[in-house]
Amino acid sequence: MKGTWENKIICFCIFFFGSGFSLLAQDYNFSQFWENRTYYNPAYVGLHEGELNSLLTYRKLWPKFDGNFSTVFFSADLKTYNNYGFGLTFISGDEGGGFIKSTSAGLSYSWRGYFNKEKNIFFQLGIRGSYNHEKLNFNKYIFSGQLHEIYGNIFPQPDLQGIEKKQNYWDFSTGALVCIPWQRHYQEFMTNYIGFSVSHFTRPKDNFIEDDYKLPIKVSFQWNGFLRTSLRSLDKKSYLYLCPGLIFENQGDKLLSSSSFNNFVVGSDLTTDPLFAGIWYSSQLLNNSDENYKALIFKFGVKLNSEKKNFQYRLAYTYDMSLGNLTKNTEGSHEISINVVYRFNAKYRYNIYSF
């Protein structure tokens, strides 16, 4: 019994007080940020013409803790034959073994403009509106006043007046991206996607304590490149690709300060059809203290196409290996995603950038 309630207290302290946002949890994070790109930036909605892209992601954070920290994310998006893209997102989170449960459903819209249509140099602007519901369950948490130094949890729960147990709010995010292909000998050999997004720009109230606290704005910068090498893939039908990328997130009342939450991930995938793998490094750049969370992220997956090339199936798994003091207590994090792409236009069935 003692180990159980001690773990719950440790878990609660790390999650809430470590986040720096009182009883407010920071935004969800994913190791596979390219797969979950529409979550980070609505401008990525409808990125590939002639495709309906759907994704289901499950993330399990710190499985060694008794309290469950997990996230489920679903998205679907498509680009029509004009310059418009449409998408929907759904996200569900369980924080602290049911202490906070949250759900969010959103709709996204993007518009594409071309700098040079012949060379496929374009930009996209996107916006997302979402409706959010959050619920507190204090029966899942043990307060210090309930604990006896010998017998553990034997005292009644204290009165929690002034704390809301449910809340609903609207939230909006916006973003932009630029696609820049590089050519060599009149052939495209690398494509770069550079994005920037601003989340929660309307600053909705998101605090169970009854005050005027508002959700801090989050800014994010993303870059992904797809470099075609001269080597052939395992299937002998396509080329081997090197896929570097990075993402930087910053959220807080004072952006780019040590008091704000920040996350930086950099690394690369190697794609040799039908397999791909990658290694990434995650850190909090603006946090120089011992609480700076660092991790190595290992990625493995497989990508398959249907016989007629109109369907593509992509399964990816990542493991976050925590570095430092958290390694012993957390056992890292697991994330798995299933991506299904339907190419409804035969002209685009051989789109090599559907990674």
XYZ file of C-alpha atoms in Angstrom:
355
model
C 0.000 0.000 0.000
C 2.758 2.373 0.960
C 4.471 2.075 -2.426
C 1.213 2.737 -4.244
C 0.285 6.051 -2.622
C 3.896 7.246 -2.608
C 4.093 6.685 -6.355
C 0.865 8.610 -6.867
C 2.180 11.581 -4.919
C 5.492 11.574 -6.801
C 3.644 11.272 -10.100
C 1.333 14.154 -9.227
C 4.193 16.429 -8.162
C 6.256 15.783 -11.287
C 3.328 16.290 -13.619
C 1.766 19.400 -12.120
C 4.483 21.262 -10.263
C 7.085 20.311 -12.861
C 4.914 21.749 -15.590
C 4.997 25.219 -14.023
C 1.317 25.893 -14.736
C -0.343 25.407 -11.327
C -3.161 22.901 -11.858
C -2.813 23.404 -15.586
C -1.176 20.683 -17.650
C 1.002 21.671 -20.574
C 0.044 20.773 -24.132
C 0.394 17.182 -25.234
C 3.617 16.164 -26.930
C 4.371 13.405 -29.408
C 7.692 11.861 -30.358
C 6.466 11.261 -33.906
C 5.869 14.916 -34.688
C 5.892 14.445 -38.482
C 3.178 11.806 -38.305
C 1.188 14.078 -35.953
C 1.986 17.256 -37.889
C -1.634 18.436 -38.137
C -1.750 18.504 -34.325
C 1.187 20.897 -34.171
C 0.306 23.060 -37.161
C -3.069 23.268 -38.983
C -1.260 24.514 -42.094
C -0.197 20.896 -42.733
C -3.818 19.956 -43.396
C -4.236 18.845 -47.017
C -0.510 18.709 -47.692
C -0.647 16.189 -50.553
C -3.114 16.685 -53.372
C -5.317 13.736 -54.277
C -4.916 12.041 -50.888
C -7.138 11.339 -47.901
C -4.803 10.978 -44.948
C -5.927 9.368 -41.666
C -3.895 8.744 -38.516
C -4.390 7.088 -35.139
C -1.727 7.577 -32.442
C -1.472 6.166 -28.927
C 1.137 7.457 -26.479
C 1.892 5.960 -23.063
C 3.987 8.172 -20.808
C 6.023 6.754 -17.922
C 4.498 3.230 -17.684
C 6.263 2.450 -14.387
C 4.015 4.874 -12.508
C 0.783 3.529 -11.043
C -1.073 6.562 -12.379
C -1.869 6.328 -16.078
C -0.569 9.072 -18.401
C -1.783 8.329 -21.905
C -2.956 10.160 -25.016
C -5.001 9.072 -28.032
C -4.954 11.263 -31.132
C -6.944 10.810 -34.345
C -6.815 13.000 -37.414
C -8.049 12.942 -40.994
C -7.411 15.487 -43.715
C -7.554 15.908 -47.478
C -6.791 18.429 -50.163
C -9.414 19.019 -52.809
C -8.637 19.751 -56.452
C -8.580 23.477 -55.739
C -6.340 25.185 -53.196
C -8.329 24.226 -50.105
C -7.617 21.618 -47.454
C -9.960 20.307 -44.777
C -9.301 18.256 -41.673
C -10.637 17.060 -38.365
C -8.882 16.132 -35.139
C -9.859 14.324 -31.971
C -7.668 13.968 -28.904
C -8.304 12.271 -25.579
C -6.003 12.386 -22.575
C -5.866 10.569 -19.247
C -3.571 12.284 -16.768
C -2.722 10.802 -13.399
C -4.806 7.630 -13.658
C -8.058 9.482 -14.259
C -7.286 12.528 -12.105
C -7.766 14.705 -15.191
C -9.572 13.440 -18.269
C -9.795 15.677 -21.285
C -11.230 15.464 -24.776
C -10.975 17.840 -27.705
C -12.597 17.821 -31.139
C -11.561 20.257 -33.838
C -12.002 21.254 -37.466
C -9.181 22.638 -39.602
C -8.997 24.588 -42.834
C -5.993 25.413 -45.011
C -5.376 27.447 -48.145
C -2.483 27.044 -50.573
C -0.737 29.700 -52.629
C 2.080 29.175 -55.113
C 5.345 31.065 -55.466
C 6.228 28.918 -58.485
C 3.665 26.301 -59.469
C 5.890 24.730 -62.126
C 8.600 23.992 -59.534
C 6.011 23.191 -56.824
C 7.192 25.960 -54.489
C 4.186 26.876 -52.375
C 2.965 28.083 -48.999
C -0.064 27.089 -46.931
C -2.003 28.963 -44.260
C -4.144 27.088 -41.784
C -6.479 27.601 -38.848
C -8.132 25.212 -36.404
C -11.025 25.667 -34.023
C -11.629 23.073 -31.315
C -14.070 22.451 -28.493
C -12.511 21.151 -25.277
C -13.914 19.359 -22.252
C -11.928 18.640 -19.088
C -12.957 16.844 -15.933
C -11.291 16.506 -12.526
C -11.769 13.394 -10.395
C -10.375 13.992 -6.913
C -11.234 10.438 -5.878
C -8.178 9.418 -7.913
C -5.823 11.573 -5.847
C -4.582 11.161 -2.292
C -3.912 14.416 -0.431
C -1.190 14.681 2.202
C -3.802 15.355 4.894
C -5.293 11.903 4.291
C -2.059 10.085 5.163
C -1.035 8.590 8.471
C 2.715 8.158 8.956
C 2.223 4.470 9.794
C -1.130 3.336 8.394
C -1.132 5.333 5.171
C -4.389 6.523 3.604
C -6.924 6.407 6.443
C -8.237 9.978 6.802
C -11.138 11.516 4.820
C -10.535 13.766 1.830
C -10.457 17.516 2.640
C -13.158 19.900 1.462
C -12.272 21.307 -1.968
C -14.470 24.376 -2.201
C -13.723 26.825 -4.988
C -12.383 24.211 -7.377
C -14.402 23.418 -10.482
C -14.629 19.751 -11.458
C -15.640 20.324 -15.084
C -14.958 22.953 -17.690
C -15.583 23.526 -21.382
C -14.013 26.062 -23.700
C -13.286 26.911 -27.332
C -9.708 27.142 -28.517
C -8.096 28.344 -31.751
C -4.721 27.796 -33.400
C -3.175 29.036 -36.625
C -0.055 28.368 -38.659
C 1.823 28.641 -41.920
C 4.265 26.517 -43.877
C 6.479 26.778 -46.938
C 7.427 23.914 -49.259
C 10.810 24.396 -50.960
C 12.013 21.666 -53.338
C 15.686 21.591 -54.284
C 16.740 20.480 -57.742
C 19.947 19.028 -59.089
C 20.485 18.350 -62.780
C 16.880 19.491 -63.364
C 15.553 16.781 -61.043
C 14.087 17.223 -57.589
C 16.268 15.512 -54.986
C 15.149 17.123 -51.710
C 11.936 18.652 -50.410
C 11.838 20.904 -47.339
C 8.751 21.712 -45.276
C 9.212 24.689 -42.937
C 6.348 25.566 -40.608
C 5.458 28.000 -37.848
C 2.345 27.893 -35.669
C 0.686 29.779 -32.817
C -1.634 27.819 -30.525
C -4.218 29.207 -28.064
C -3.945 32.701 -29.535
C -7.372 33.587 -28.088
C -6.083 32.752 -24.554
C -9.108 30.751 -23.306
C -9.593 30.275 -19.592
C -8.290 26.826 -18.709
C -7.956 26.543 -14.967
C -10.051 24.665 -12.454
C -9.278 27.281 -9.803
C -11.776 30.148 -9.975
C -9.590 33.050 -11.062
C -8.653 34.862 -14.270
C -5.848 32.528 -15.301
C -5.738 31.982 -19.070
C -4.087 29.315 -21.172
C -0.632 30.537 -22.247
C 0.140 30.958 -25.935
C 2.367 28.318 -27.506
C 4.607 28.972 -30.502
C 6.176 26.179 -32.514
C 8.709 25.942 -35.338
C 8.935 22.806 -37.483
C 11.269 21.661 -40.244
C 11.305 18.369 -42.114
C 13.427 17.434 -45.101
C 13.246 14.462 -47.458
C 16.584 13.849 -49.174
C 16.731 11.283 -51.958
C 20.039 9.440 -52.114
C 21.506 7.531 -55.052
C 21.041 4.206 -53.242
C 18.162 1.844 -53.905
C 15.731 0.728 -51.205
C 15.326 -2.854 -50.066
C 12.451 -3.370 -52.495
C 14.738 -2.314 -55.409
C 11.886 -0.180 -56.766
C 12.556 3.155 -55.067
C 15.407 5.166 -53.613
C 16.668 5.322 -50.062
C 15.667 8.565 -48.318
C 17.259 10.462 -45.466
C 14.601 12.416 -43.558
C 16.039 14.920 -41.040
C 13.856 17.232 -38.993
C 13.454 19.328 -35.887
C 10.747 20.951 -33.819
C 10.909 23.646 -31.152
C 7.961 24.482 -28.884
C 7.671 27.238 -26.325
C 4.663 27.924 -24.102
C 4.254 30.365 -21.243
C 3.258 33.847 -20.148
C 6.826 34.954 -20.932
C 7.939 33.246 -24.116
C 11.596 32.283 -24.585
C 12.242 32.552 -20.849
C 13.499 29.915 -18.424
C 10.111 29.967 -16.667
C 8.255 28.892 -19.815
C 7.806 25.318 -20.981
C 9.944 24.460 -23.978
C 10.697 21.333 -25.956
C 13.299 20.756 -28.660
C 13.573 17.591 -30.758
C 16.096 16.970 -33.542
C 17.099 13.867 -35.466
C 16.563 11.915 -38.654
C 14.774 8.928 -40.149
C 16.162 6.597 -42.792
C 13.579 5.195 -45.205
C 14.354 2.103 -47.256
C 11.034 0.714 -48.457
C 9.286 -1.075 -46.913
C 11.170 -0.323 -43.665
C 12.203 2.868 -41.915
C 14.022 3.726 -38.692
C 15.326 6.804 -36.944
C 17.009 8.246 -33.886
C 16.117 11.582 -32.282
C 17.197 13.663 -29.311
C 14.792 15.592 -27.068
C 15.698 18.326 -24.587
C 14.456 21.509 -22.918
C 16.868 24.082 -24.343
C 15.910 26.986 -22.088
C 16.068 24.971 -18.860
C 19.602 24.678 -17.467
C 18.593 23.115 -14.150
C 18.672 19.460 -13.135
C 14.948 19.272 -13.958
C 15.734 19.504 -17.685
C 14.087 16.445 -19.208
C 16.239 14.781 -21.873
C 15.632 11.650 -23.902
C 16.830 9.609 -26.846
C 14.006 8.570 -29.165
C 14.294 5.374 -31.192
C 11.926 4.853 -34.098
C 11.036 1.768 -36.151
C 8.332 1.168 -38.732
C 7.054 -0.414 -41.900
C 5.306 1.084 -44.927
C 3.259 -0.976 -47.386
C 1.287 -0.140 -50.529
C -1.705 -1.936 -51.966
C -1.357 -3.667 -55.309
C -2.977 -0.777 -57.193
C -1.027 1.830 -55.188
C -4.234 3.560 -54.124
C -3.771 2.632 -50.444
C -0.701 3.060 -48.276
C -0.371 1.639 -44.759
C 2.248 2.914 -42.350
C 2.944 1.556 -38.861
C 5.464 3.379 -36.638
C 6.701 2.770 -33.095
C 8.910 5.004 -30.962
C 10.496 4.495 -27.578
C 11.661 7.480 -25.519
C 14.628 6.475 -23.377
C 14.817 8.984 -20.540
C 18.261 10.302 -19.681
C 19.324 11.322 -16.202
C 17.487 10.837 -12.923
C 14.102 10.041 -14.458
C 15.326 6.841 -16.149
C 14.977 4.628 -13.072
C 11.531 5.917 -12.081
C 9.780 6.264 -15.447
C 10.994 3.571 -17.891
C 10.634 6.060 -20.735
C 7.588 6.385 -22.982
C 5.996 4.381 -25.777
C 4.201 5.675 -28.852
C 2.600 3.830 -31.746
C 0.847 5.242 -34.807
C -1.147 3.753 -37.668
C -1.379 5.852 -40.807
C -3.652 5.000 -43.752
C -3.502 7.054 -46.946
C -6.102 6.707 -49.692
C -5.060 8.146 -53.045
C -8.318 8.918 -54.815
C -6.613 10.428 -57.860
C -4.521 8.054 -59.971
C -2.261 10.943 -60.963
C -0.868 11.063 -57.423
C -0.590 7.357 -56.659
C 3.175 7.463 -56.915
C 3.713 10.402 -54.581
C 7.111 9.608 -53.058
C 6.696 12.174 -50.279
C 3.862 10.358 -48.480
C 6.163 9.535 -45.580
